[in-house]
CSV table of C-alpha atoms in Angstrom, one decimal:
chain,number,residue,atom,x,y,z
A,198,MET,CA,-34.8,-70.3,1.4
A,199,THR,CA,-35.0,-66.5,1.2
A,200,GLU,CA,-35.3,-64.3,4.3
A,201,GLN,CA,-39.0,-63.5,3.1
A,202,GLN,CA,-39.9,-67.2,2.7
A,203,ALA,CA,-38.6,-67.7,6.2
A,204,SER,CA,-40.6,-65.1,7.6
A,205,ILE,CA,-43.7,-66.4,5.9
A,206,ARG,CA,-43.1,-69.9,7.3
A,207,GLN,CA,-42.6,-68.5,10.8
A,208,LYS,CA,-45.8,-66.5,10.7
A,209,LEU,CA,-47.7,-69.6,9.2
A,210,ALA,CA,-46.4,-71.9,12.0
A,211,SER,CA,-47.3,-69.4,14.5
A,212,TYR,CA,-50.9,-69.2,13.1
A,213,LEU,CA,-51.2,-73.0,12.8
A,214,ALA,CA,-50.2,-73.5,16.4
A,215,GLN,CA,-53.3,-71.6,17.6
A,216,LEU,CA,-55.6,-73.8,15.8
A,217,PRO,CA,-57.7,-76.4,17.8
A,218,GLN,CA,-56.8,-80.1,17.3
A,219,PRO,CA,-60.0,-80.9,15.2
A,220,ALA,CA,-59.1,-78.1,12.8
A,221,VAL,CA,-55.6,-79.2,12.5
A,222,LEU,CA,-56.6,-82.8,11.7
A,223,LYS,CA,-59.2,-81.5,9.2
A,224,LEU,CA,-56.9,-79.2,7.4
A,225,ALA,CA,-54.1,-82.0,7.1
A,226,SER,CA,-56.5,-84.5,5.9
A,227,GLY,CA,-57.9,-82.1,3.3
A,228,LEU,CA,-54.5,-81.0,2.0
A,229,GLU,CA,-53.4,-84.6,1.8
A,230,ARG,CA,-56.5,-85.7,-0.1
A,231,GLU,CA,-56.1,-82.8,-2.6
A,232,ARG,CA,-52.4,-83.5,-3.2
A,233,LEU,CA,-53.2,-87.1,-3.9
A,234,ARG,CA,-55.7,-85.9,-6.5
A,235,GLY,CA,-53.2,-83.8,-8.1
A,236,THR,CA,-54.9,-80.5,-7.3
A,237,ALA,CA,-52.5,-77.7,-8.2
A,238,GLY,CA,-51.9,-74.2,-6.9
A,239,LEU,CA,-51.7,-74.8,-3.2
A,240,PRO,CA,-48.4,-74.5,-1.1
A,241,TYR,CA,-48.9,-78.1,0.3
A,242,GLU,CA,-45.4,-78.7,1.6
A,243,MET,CA,-45.1,-75.3,3.4
A,244,ILE,CA,-48.5,-75.7,5.2
A,245,LEU,CA,-47.9,-79.5,6.1
A,246,SER,CA,-44.4,-78.7,7.4
A,247,GLY,CA,-46.1,-76.4,9.8
A,248,LEU,CA,-48.6,-79.0,10.8
A,249,ARG,CA,-46.3,-81.9,11.2
A,250,PRO,CA,-45.0,-80.9,14.7
A,251,LEU,CA,-48.6,-80.4,15.9
A,252,LEU,CA,-49.7,-83.8,14.4
A,253,ALA,CA,-47.0,-85.5,16.2
A,254,SER,CA,-48.0,-84.2,19.6
A,255,PHE,CA,-51.6,-85.5,19.2
A,256,THR,CA,-52.6,-88.9,20.7
A,257,GLY,CA,-54.7,-91.5,19.0
A,258,LYS,CA,-54.8,-92.6,15.3
A,259,ARG,CA,-54.4,-89.8,12.8
A,260,PRO,CA,-57.1,-89.5,10.1
A,261,GLY,CA,-56.7,-88.8,6.5
A,262,ALA,CA,-55.3,-90.4,3.5
A,263,PRO,CA,-51.5,-90.7,3.7
A,264,ASP,CA,-49.6,-89.4,0.6
A,265,ALA,CA,-46.3,-90.9,-0.5
A,266,VAL,CA,-44.3,-88.5,1.8
A,267,ARG,CA,-46.3,-89.5,4.9
A,268,GLN,CA,-45.9,-93.3,4.0
A,269,PHE,CA,-42.2,-92.8,3.5
A,270,CYS,CA,-42.1,-91.4,7.1
A,271,ARG,CA,-44.3,-93.9,8.9
A,272,PRO,CA,-41.6,-96.4,9.9
A,273,PHE,CA,-39.4,-93.8,11.5
A,274,GLU,CA,-42.1,-91.1,12.5
A,275,ASP,CA,-41.5,-92.0,16.3
A,276,LEU,CA,-37.9,-91.1,16.1
A,277,LEU,CA,-38.6,-87.6,14.7
A,278,VAL,CA,-37.5,-84.7,16.9
A,279,ASP,CA,-37.4,-81.0,16.3
A,280,ALA,CA,-33.9,-80.6,17.2
A,281,ASP,CA,-31.2,-82.6,19.0
A,282,GLU,CA,-29.0,-80.1,21.0
A,283,ASP,CA,-26.4,-82.6,22.0
A,284,GLY,CA,-25.6,-83.5,18.2
A,285,VAL,CA,-26.8,-86.4,16.1
A,286,ARG,CA,-27.6,-89.5,18.3
A,287,GLN,CA,-28.7,-92.9,17.2
A,288,GLY,CA,-32.5,-93.3,17.3
A,289,ARG,CA,-33.1,-89.5,16.7
A,290,ILE,CA,-33.8,-87.9,13.3
A,291,SER,CA,-34.3,-84.3,12.7
A,292,ARG,CA,-37.6,-83.2,11.2
A,293,SER,CA,-35.7,-80.7,9.0
A,294,SER,CA,-33.9,-83.6,7.4
A,295,VAL,CA,-36.8,-85.5,6.1
A,296,MET,CA,-37.7,-83.3,3.2
A,297,ARG,CA,-34.1,-83.0,2.1
A,298,VAL,CA,-33.7,-86.8,1.9
A,299,TRP,CA,-37.0,-87.0,0.1
A,300,ALA,CA,-35.8,-84.4,-2.4
A,301,TRP,CA,-32.4,-86.2,-2.7
A,302,LEU,CA,-34.3,-89.4,-3.6
A,303,GLU,CA,-36.6,-87.6,-6.1
A,304,ASP,CA,-33.9,-85.7,-7.9
A,305,ASP,CA,-30.7,-87.8,-7.7
A,306,LEU,CA,-31.1,-91.3,-6.3
A,307,MET,CA,-34.4,-92.6,-7.7
A,308,PRO,CA,-35.4,-90.0,-10.4
A,309,ASP,CA,-37.4,-92.7,-12.5
A,310,ALA,CA,-38.7,-95.0,-9.9
A,311,LEU,CA,-39.9,-92.7,-7.2
A,312,PRO,CA,-42.4,-90.7,-9.5
A,313,ASP,CA,-44.0,-94.1,-10.5
A,314,LEU,CA,-44.2,-95.2,-7.0
A,315,LYS,CA,-45.8,-92.1,-5.9
A,316,ALA,CA,-48.4,-92.2,-8.7
A,317,ARG,CA,-49.2,-95.8,-7.6
A,318,ILE,CA,-49.6,-95.0,-3.9
A,319,ALA,CA,-51.9,-92.1,-4.8
A,320,ASP,CA,-53.9,-94.3,-7.2
A,321,HIS,CA,-54.3,-97.2,-4.7
A,322,THR,CA,-55.1,-94.7,-1.8
A,323,LEU,CA,-57.9,-93.0,-3.7
A,324,LYS,CA,-59.4,-96.4,-4.9
A,325,GLY,CA,-59.1,-97.9,-1.4
A,326,ASP,CA,-57.1,-100.8,-2.6
A,327,ASP,CA,-55.2,-101.6,0.7
A,328,ILE,CA,-53.3,-104.7,-0.5
A,329,ALA,CA,-52.0,-103.1,-3.6
A,330,LEU,CA,-51.2,-100.0,-1.4
A,331,GLU,CA,-49.2,-102.0,1.1
A,332,ALA,CA,-47.2,-103.7,-1.6
A,333,ALA,CA,-46.4,-100.3,-3.3
A,334,VAL,CA,-45.3,-98.8,0.1
A,335,ALA,CA,-43.1,-101.7,0.9
A,336,VAL,CA,-41.4,-101.4,-2.4
A,337,MET,CA,-40.8,-97.8,-1.9
A,338,HIS,CA,-39.3,-98.4,1.6
A,339,ALA,CA,-37.0,-101.1,0.4
A,340,SER,CA,-36.0,-99.2,-2.7
A,341,ALA,CA,-35.2,-96.0,-0.9
A,342,ALA,CA,-33.2,-97.8,1.9
A,343,SER,CA,-31.1,-99.5,-0.8
A,344,ALA,CA,-30.6,-96.3,-2.8
A,345,ILE,CA,-29.7,-94.2,0.4
A,346,ARG,CA,-27.4,-96.7,1.7
A,347,ALA,CA,-25.5,-97.1,-1.7
A,348,ALA,CA,-25.1,-93.4,-2.0
A,349,ILE,CA,-23.9,-93.0,1.5
A,350,GLU,CA,-21.4,-95.9,0.8
A,351,GLU,CA,-20.1,-94.0,-2.3
A,352,ALA,CA,-19.7,-90.6,-0.3
A,353,ARG,CA,-17.8,-92.4,2.3
A,354,GLN,CA,-15.3,-93.5,-0.2
A,355,ASP,CA,-15.0,-90.2,-2.2
A,356,ALA,CA,-14.4,-86.9,-0.6
A,357,ALA,CA,-16.0,-84.9,-3.4
A,358,LYS,CA,-19.2,-87.0,-3.4
A,359,ARG,CA,-19.4,-86.7,0.6
A,360,LYS,CA,-19.1,-83.0,0.3
A,361,GLN,CA,-21.7,-82.9,-2.5
A,362,ALA,CA,-24.1,-85.1,-0.3
A,363,GLU,CA,-23.6,-83.0,2.8
A,364,LYS,CA,-24.4,-79.9,0.8
A,365,ARG,CA,-27.6,-81.3,-0.4
A,366,LEU,CA,-28.6,-82.8,3.1
A,367,GLY,CA,-27.7,-79.8,5.2
A,368,GLY,CA,-24.4,-80.8,6.5
A,369,GLU,CA,-22.8,-83.7,8.3
A,370,SER,CA,-25.9,-84.0,10.6
A,371,GLY,CA,-28.2,-84.4,7.6
A,372,LEU,CA,-26.0,-87.1,6.1
A,373,GLU,CA,-26.2,-89.0,9.5
A,374,ASP,CA,-30.0,-88.4,9.5
A,375,ALA,CA,-30.1,-90.0,6.0
A,376,CYS,CA,-28.2,-93.0,7.2
A,377,GLU,CA,-30.6,-93.4,10.2
A,378,ILE,CA,-33.6,-93.2,7.8
A,379,ALA,CA,-32.1,-95.8,5.5
A,380,SER,CA,-31.5,-98.2,8.6
A,381,VAL,CA,-35.2,-97.8,9.8
A,382,LEU,CA,-36.6,-98.2,6.1
A,383,SER,CA,-34.6,-101.5,5.8
A,384,VAL,CA,-36.6,-103.0,8.7
A,385,ALA,CA,-39.9,-101.0,7.9
A,386,PRO,CA,-42.1,-104.2,7.9
A,387,SER,CA,-41.1,-104.8,11.6
A,388,MET,CA,-41.3,-101.3,12.6
A,389,LEU,CA,-44.9,-101.0,11.2
A,390,GLN,CA,-45.9,-104.2,12.9
A,391,LEU,CA,-44.6,-103.1,16.2
A,392,GLN,CA,-46.4,-99.6,15.8
A,393,ALA,CA,-49.7,-101.4,15.3
A,394,GLU,CA,-49.4,-103.6,18.4
A,395,LEU,CA,-48.5,-100.9,21.0
A,396,PRO,CA,-50.3,-97.7,21.9
A,397,LYS,CA,-49.1,-94.3,20.5
A,398,ARG,CA,-48.6,-93.1,24.0
A,399,ILE,CA,-47.5,-95.6,26.8
A,400,ASP,CA,-48.2,-94.3,30.2
A,401,ASP,CA,-46.9,-97.5,31.8
A,402,PHE,CA,-44.6,-100.1,30.1
A,403,SER,CA,-46.3,-103.2,31.3
A,404,ASP,CA,-44.8,-106.7,31.2
A,405,GLY,CA,-47.2,-107.5,28.2
A,406,MET,CA,-45.8,-104.7,26.2
A,407,VAL,CA,-42.2,-105.5,27.2
A,408,ALA,CA,-42.9,-109.1,26.0
A,409,ILE,CA,-44.1,-107.8,22.5
A,410,LEU,CA,-41.0,-105.8,22.1
A,411,LYS,CA,-38.7,-108.6,23.2
A,412,ASP,CA,-40.1,-110.9,20.8
A,413,ALA,CA,-40.0,-108.6,17.8
A,414,TYR,CA,-36.5,-107.4,18.7
A,415,GLU,CA,-35.1,-111.1,19.0
A,416,LYS,CA,-36.8,-112.0,15.7
A,417,LEU,CA,-35.2,-109.1,13.9
A,418,SER,CA,-31.8,-109.5,15.7
A,419,ASP,CA,-31.3,-113.0,13.9
A,420,VAL,CA,-31.5,-111.0,10.7
A,421,SER,CA,-30.0,-107.7,11.5
A,422,ALA,CA,-28.7,-107.0,15.0
A,423,ALA,CA,-27.7,-103.3,14.4
A,424,ASP,CA,-31.0,-102.4,12.7
A,425,ALA,CA,-33.1,-104.2,15.3
A,426,LEU,CA,-32.1,-101.6,17.9
A,427,TYR,CA,-34.5,-99.1,16.2
A,428,LEU,CA,-37.4,-101.2,17.5
A,429,PRO,CA,-36.7,-100.3,21.3
A,430,PHE,CA,-35.7,-96.6,20.1
A,431,ALA,CA,-39.2,-96.2,18.7
A,432,VAL,CA,-40.9,-97.6,21.7
A,433,MET,CA,-38.8,-95.5,23.9
A,434,ALA,CA,-40.1,-92.3,22.1
A,435,ARG,CA,-43.7,-93.5,22.9
A,436,LEU,CA,-43.1,-93.9,26.7
A,437,LYS,CA,-44.4,-91.2,29.1
A,438,GLU,CA,-41.2,-92.2,31.3
A,439,PRO,CA,-38.4,-92.9,28.9
A,440,SER,CA,-36.4,-94.7,31.7
A,441,GLN,CA,-39.0,-97.5,31.5
A,442,ILE,CA,-37.2,-98.8,28.5
A,443,LEU,CA,-34.7,-100.3,30.9
A,444,ARG,CA,-37.4,-102.8,31.7
A,445,PHE,CA,-37.0,-104.2,28.2
A,446,VAL,CA,-33.1,-104.1,28.7
A,447,ARG,CA,-33.3,-106.2,31.9
A,448,LYS,CA,-35.5,-108.6,30.3
A,449,VAL,CA,-33.1,-109.2,27.4
A,450,ALA,CA,-30.1,-109.1,29.5
A,451,HIS,CA,-31.4,-111.1,32.5
A,452,GLN,CA,-29.8,-108.6,34.9
A,453,ARG,CA,-30.4,-105.6,37.0
A,454,ASN,CA,-26.8,-104.9,37.7
A,455,ASP,CA,-25.7,-101.5,36.0
A,456,MET,CA,-22.1,-102.7,35.8
A,457,ILE,CA,-23.2,-105.6,33.7
A,458,ILE,CA,-25.9,-103.8,31.7
A,459,SER,CA,-23.5,-101.0,30.8
A,460,ARG,CA,-21.3,-103.6,28.8
A,461,CYS,CA,-24.1,-105.4,27.0
A,462,GLU,CA,-25.4,-104.6,23.5
A,463,LEU,CA,-28.4,-102.7,24.8
A,464,SER,CA,-26.3,-100.3,27.0
A,465,VAL,CA,-27.1,-97.5,24.4
A,466,PHE,CA,-30.4,-96.9,26.0
A,467,GLY,CA,-28.8,-96.3,29.4
A,468,GLU,CA,-26.3,-94.0,27.6
A,469,HIS,CA,-29.2,-92.0,26.1
A,470,LEU,CA,-30.8,-91.5,29.4
A,471,LEU,CA,-27.5,-90.3,31.0
A,472,ALA,CA,-26.7,-88.1,27.9
A,473,ASP,CA,-30.0,-86.4,28.3
A,474,MET,CA,-29.5,-85.8,32.0
A,475,GLU,CA,-26.0,-84.6,31.4
A,476,GLN,CA,-27.2,-82.2,28.7
A,477,ILE,CA,-29.8,-80.6,31.1
A,478,ALA,CA,-27.0,-80.3,33.8
A,479,ARG,CA,-24.7,-78.6,31.2
A,480,ARG,CA,-27.4,-76.3,29.9
A,481,THR,CA,-28.4,-75.2,33.5
A,482,ASP,CA,-24.7,-74.8,34.6
A,483,ALA,CA,-24.0,-72.5,31.7
A,484,LEU,CA,-26.7,-70.1,32.5
A,485,ARG,CA,-26.0,-66.9,34.1
A,486,PRO,CA,-27.5,-66.5,37.6
A,487,GLY,CA,-30.4,-64.1,37.5
A,488,HIS,CA,-30.9,-64.2,33.8
A,489,ALA,CA,-32.5,-67.6,33.3
A,490,ASP,CA,-36.1,-68.0,32.2
A,491,LEU,CA,-37.2,-69.8,35.4
A,492,ASP,CA,-40.3,-71.4,34.0
A,493,VAL,CA,-38.2,-73.1,31.3
A,494,LEU,CA,-35.6,-74.0,33.8
A,495,LEU,CA,-38.1,-75.6,36.0
A,496,ASP,CA,-39.3,-77.7,33.2
A,497,ASP,CA,-35.7,-78.9,32.6
A,498,VAL,CA,-35.3,-79.6,36.2
A,499,ARG,CA,-38.6,-81.6,36.5
A,500,ARG,CA,-37.5,-83.8,33.4
A,501,PHE,CA,-34.2,-84.3,35.0
A,502,ALA,CA,-35.7,-85.5,38.3
A,503,HIS,CA,-38.0,-87.9,36.4
A,504,LEU,CA,-35.2,-89.4,34.5
A,505,SER,CA,-32.9,-89.7,37.4
A,506,LYS,CA,-35.5,-91.2,39.6
A,507,GLY,CA,-36.7,-93.5,37.1
A,508,PHE,CA,-33.1,-94.5,35.9
A,509,ALA,CA,-32.4,-95.5,39.6
A,510,ALA,CA,-35.5,-97.3,40.1
A,511,GLU,CA,-35.2,-99.5,36.9
A,512,ILE,CA,-31.7,-100.9,37.5
A,513,ASP,CA,-29.4,-101.4,40.5
A,514,LEU,CA,-26.8,-98.6,40.3
A,515,ARG,CA,-23.5,-99.1,42.0
A,516,ARG,CA,-21.6,-96.2,43.4
A,517,ASN,CA,-18.3,-97.6,42.1
A,518,GLY,CA,-19.8,-98.2,38.6
A,519,GLU,CA,-19.4,-96.0,35.6
A,520,TRP,CA,-23.2,-95.2,35.4
A,521,GLY,CA,-23.5,-94.7,39.0
A,522,GLN,CA,-20.5,-92.3,39.1
A,523,ARG,CA,-21.8,-90.4,36.1
A,524,LEU,CA,-25.4,-90.1,37.6
A,525,LEU,CA,-23.9,-88.7,40.9
A,526,ALA,CA,-21.7,-86.3,39.2
A,527,THR,CA,-24.5,-85.0,37.0
A,528,ARG,CA,-26.9,-84.6,40.0
A,529,ALA,CA,-24.1,-82.7,41.8
A,530,ARG,CA,-23.5,-80.2,38.9
A,531,LEU,CA,-27.2,-79.6,38.6
A,532,SER,CA,-27.8,-79.1,42.2
A,533,ALA,CA,-25.0,-76.6,42.4
A,534,ALA,CA,-26.3,-74.7,39.4
A,535,ILE,CA,-29.8,-74.7,41.1
A,536,SER,CA,-28.4,-73.6,44.4
A,537,GLN,CA,-26.5,-70.7,42.7
A,538,GLU,CA,-29.6,-69.6,40.9
A,539,MET,CA,-31.7,-69.8,44.0
A,540,SER,CA,-29.3,-67.8,46.2
A,541,ARG,CA,-30.4,-64.6,44.3
A,542,PHE,CA,-34.1,-65.2,45.2
A,543,GLU,CA,-34.1,-63.3,48.5
A,544,THR,CA,-32.3,-60.4,46.7
A,545,GLU,CA,-35.0,-60.3,44.1
A,546,LEU,CA,-37.7,-60.5,46.8
A,547,VAL,CA,-36.0,-57.5,48.5
A,548,ARG,CA,-36.0,-55.4,45.3
A,549,ALA,CA,-39.7,-56.1,44.6
A,550,PHE,CA,-40.9,-55.5,48.2
A,551,PRO,CA,-38.3,-52.9,49.6
A,552,PHE,CA,-37.7,-51.4,52.9
A,553,HIS,CA,-36.1,-48.1,53.7
A,554,GLN,CA,-34.6,-46.7,56.8
A,555,PHE,CA,-36.0,-43.8,58.8
A,556,GLY,CA,-35.1,-41.6,61.7
A,557,GLN,CA,-31.4,-40.7,62.7
A,558,TYR,CA,-30.2,-44.0,63.7
A,559,GLY,CA,-27.7,-44.8,61.2
A,560,ARG,CA,-27.5,-48.0,59.2
A,561,GLY,CA,-28.9,-50.0,62.1
A,562,GLY,CA,-32.0,-47.8,62.4
A,563,PRO,CA,-35.6,-49.1,62.2
A,564,MET,CA,-37.0,-50.0,58.7
A,565,ARG,CA,-40.3,-49.5,57.1
A,566,PRO,CA,-41.8,-50.6,53.7
A,567,ASP,CA,-40.9,-48.1,50.8
A,568,VAL,CA,-44.2,-47.1,49.5
A,569,ALA,CA,-43.0,-43.9,47.8
A,570,LYS,CA,-43.3,-45.6,44.6
A,571,ALA,CA,-45.9,-48.1,43.0
A,572,PRO,CA,-44.8,-51.8,42.8
A,573,ASP,CA,-42.5,-52.5,39.8
A,574,PRO,CA,-44.4,-55.0,37.6
A,575,ALA,CA,-41.1,-56.3,36.1
A,576,ARG,CA,-39.8,-57.0,39.5
A,577,LEU,CA,-43.0,-58.5,40.8
A,578,GLU,CA,-43.1,-61.0,37.8
A,579,ARG,CA,-39.5,-61.9,38.5
A,580,VAL,CA,-40.2,-62.6,42.1
A,581,MET,CA,-43.3,-64.7,41.1
A,582,ALA,CA,-41.2,-66.8,38.7
A,583,CYS,CA,-38.6,-67.3,41.6
A,584,LEU,CA,-41.5,-68.5,43.9
A,585,ARG,CA,-43.0,-70.8,41.1
A,586,PHE,CA,-39.5,-72.3,40.7
A,587,VAL,CA,-39.0,-72.9,44.4
A,588,ASN,CA,-42.5,-74.4,44.8
A,589,GLY,CA,-41.9,-76.6,41.8
A,590,VAL,CA,-38.5,-77.8,42.8
A,591,THR,CA,-39.2,-78.6,46.5
A,592,PRO,CA,-41.3,-81.7,45.9
A,593,ILE,CA,-38.5,-83.2,43.7
A,594,CYS,CA,-35.5,-81.9,45.4
A,595,GLU,CA,-34.5,-85.1,46.9
A,596,PRO,CA,-33.3,-86.9,43.5
A,597,LEU,CA,-31.6,-83.6,42.7
A,598,GLY,CA,-29.6,-83.5,46.0
A,599,ALA,CA,-30.9,-80.0,46.8
A,600,GLN,CA,-33.1,-80.6,49.7
A,601,SER,CA,-31.2,-78.4,52.3
A,602,HIS,CA,-30.9,-75.5,49.9
A,603,CYS,CA,-34.5,-75.5,48.9
A,604,ARG,CA,-35.6,-75.6,52.6
A,605,SER,CA,-33.1,-72.8,53.4
A,606,ILE,CA,-34.3,-70.4,50.7
A,607,ARG,CA,-38.1,-71.1,51.5
A,608,GLN,CA,-37.5,-70.3,54.9
A,609,GLN,CA,-35.7,-67.0,54.1
A,610,ILE,CA,-38.5,-66.1,51.9
A,611,ASP,CA,-41.3,-67.0,54.3
A,612,THR,CA,-39.4,-65.0,57.2
A,613,TYR,CA,-39.0,-61.9,54.9
A,614,LEU,CA,-42.5,-61.9,53.5
A,615,ALA,CA,-44.0,-62.3,57.1
A,616,SER,CA,-42.0,-59.4,58.4
A,617,TYR,CA,-42.6,-57.2,55.5
A,618,GLU,CA,-46.5,-57.8,55.4
A,619,ASP,CA,-46.7,-56.8,59.2
A,620,ARG,CA,-45.0,-53.7,58.7
A,621,LEU,CA,-46.8,-53.0,55.4
A,622,LEU,CA,-50.1,-53.2,57.1
A,623,GLU,CA,-48.8,-50.6,59.8
A,624,GLU,CA,-47.6,-48.3,57.0
A,625,LEU,CA,-51.2,-48.6,55.3
A,626,ARG,CA,-52.8,-47.5,58.6
A,627,VAL,CA,-50.8,-44.0,58.5
A,628,ALA,CA,-50.2,-43.6,54.9
A,629,ARG,CA,-52.0,-40.9,52.8
A,630,GLY,CA,-52.5,-39.9,49.3
A,631,SER,CA,-50.3,-41.9,46.7
A,632,ALA,CA,-48.5,-43.6,49.4
A,633,ARG,CA,-51.6,-45.3,50.7
A,634,THR,CA,-52.5,-46.2,47.1
A,635,ASN,CA,-49.1,-47.8,46.6
A,636,ALA,CA,-49.3,-49.6,50.0
A,637,GLN,CA,-52.5,-51.1,48.8
A,638,ASP,CA,-51.0,-52.2,45.6
A,639,PHE,CA,-48.1,-53.9,47.7
A,640,VAL,CA,-50.8,-55.7,49.8
A,641,GLU,CA,-52.4,-57.1,46.6
A,642,ALA,CA,-49.1,-58.0,45.1
A,643,ALA,CA,-48.0,-59.9,48.3
A,644,ALA,CA,-51.3,-61.7,48.3
A,645,ARG,CA,-50.8,-62.7,44.6
A,646,LEU,CA,-47.3,-64.1,45.8
A,647,HIS,CA,-49.2,-66.4,48.2
A,648,GLU,CA,-51.5,-67.5,45.5
A,649,THR,CA,-48.6,-68.3,43.2
A,650,ILE,CA,-47.5,-70.9,45.6
A,651,GLY,CA,-50.9,-72.3,46.3
A,652,GLU,CA,-51.5,-70.5,49.7
A,653,ASP,CA,-55.0,-69.2,48.7
A,654,ALA,CA,-56.3,-69.0,52.1
A,655,GLN,CA,-53.2,-67.0,53.3
A,656,ALA,CA,-53.7,-64.7,50.5
A,657,GLU,CA,-57.3,-64.1,51.3
A,658,ILE,CA,-56.3,-63.4,55.0
A,659,LEU,CA,-53.8,-60.7,53.9
A,660,ARG,CA,-56.4,-59.0,51.7
A,661,ARG,CA,-58.7,-58.9,54.7
A,662,ARG,CA,-56.2,-57.5,57.0
A,663,GLY,CA,-55.3,-54.9,54.4
A,664,GLN,CA,-59.0,-53.7,54.2
A,665,VAL,CA,-59.1,-53.4,58.0
A,666,ALA,CA,-55.8,-51.5,58.1
A,667,ALA,CA,-57.1,-49.2,55.3
A,668,GLN,CA,-60.1,-48.2,57.5
A,669,GLY,CA,-58.0,-47.6,60.5
């Protein structure tokens, strides 16, 4: 892809992201329909590649007439991720690999069979012949799985072929994604049946849903134990709380003890949850204090807290067990990183709402708010981000092990603000000219800080006190 093409794709993706859901669905359906009819002259793949991440985020059944590519992706659509920062992991397939694998099938692995299957799928879709369509799609899935697996087996035995395959698929990770795709396609009928039986978005993984997954998993395990793991991986991707997949693990293992579960064939799901938490802790620990995007960091911390709390709730963790020790170590690492980040918050507050000394008393002299200059918007925004972070972390600090530090930082902030506001109102009473205007701006900035942390009543009181002081 040229630099110009990459720029066009980026601009297109930004534009598409602004479209409302009904427009996205209508556009995707129209493009798929016209591609099925063979209408030429439209950049189908460029537009659809920008729509796919949006479509994946929508709940409910997606309308439209699926073309061959979409039918190809259906068995593994729940496993698609934008990126896996911790490297390739079982049960996750990068979206960027899909079209590379499809092109590999079209050009090298199934150059004769795939065009015919595509034509059959388009014809059956346009005619509404569901039985013939289902048969053609099943043949495509089975044929693609067989072709990919045969090519990967050859690549593993021949260094030159492996290098060629990796170049075609975008590197070693692309080859691993191709292997994952082949594994899922080999059990496509079971995957599609499970998808139809369970909601697209699962808010609570009920006993009935667990039973459906357990039944499907055990039936497929008798045929292919390794590939059967993709059933719970697909369900895990649909869960609002991913840790609830451990309910299925418990049901199959007939155990709650982590020391036993961590050694069974389904331990991979606990490993995935721990790996996600460890990834968040490493990413947070690597941040330079004072340079992090605190809103992004808060999202990470919230996700960690949900995973940690859910993990501990679903199984019985032992402190001397491997999983228990890893979870405690990860919590400690994240807690230390959060504490280090929050230790700078009072400094940020002082910079945004500064005092200065007056009189001839040396360093221990009286202080008054510095209103010689107007509030600095960048510093104010930084302080607001700090307060949003503290306010967001405080309710979830217990599973993070950061309770004492959160309380300490919040107390420091509240004490400083209370002192600053009282003196600021005194300054407002005597200030004149630009200093008075600046003092009024600082009052408004302090009021917005209170609103940032949900203290609307306190913000309104401060504004009223400011109005009275300005009249004095």
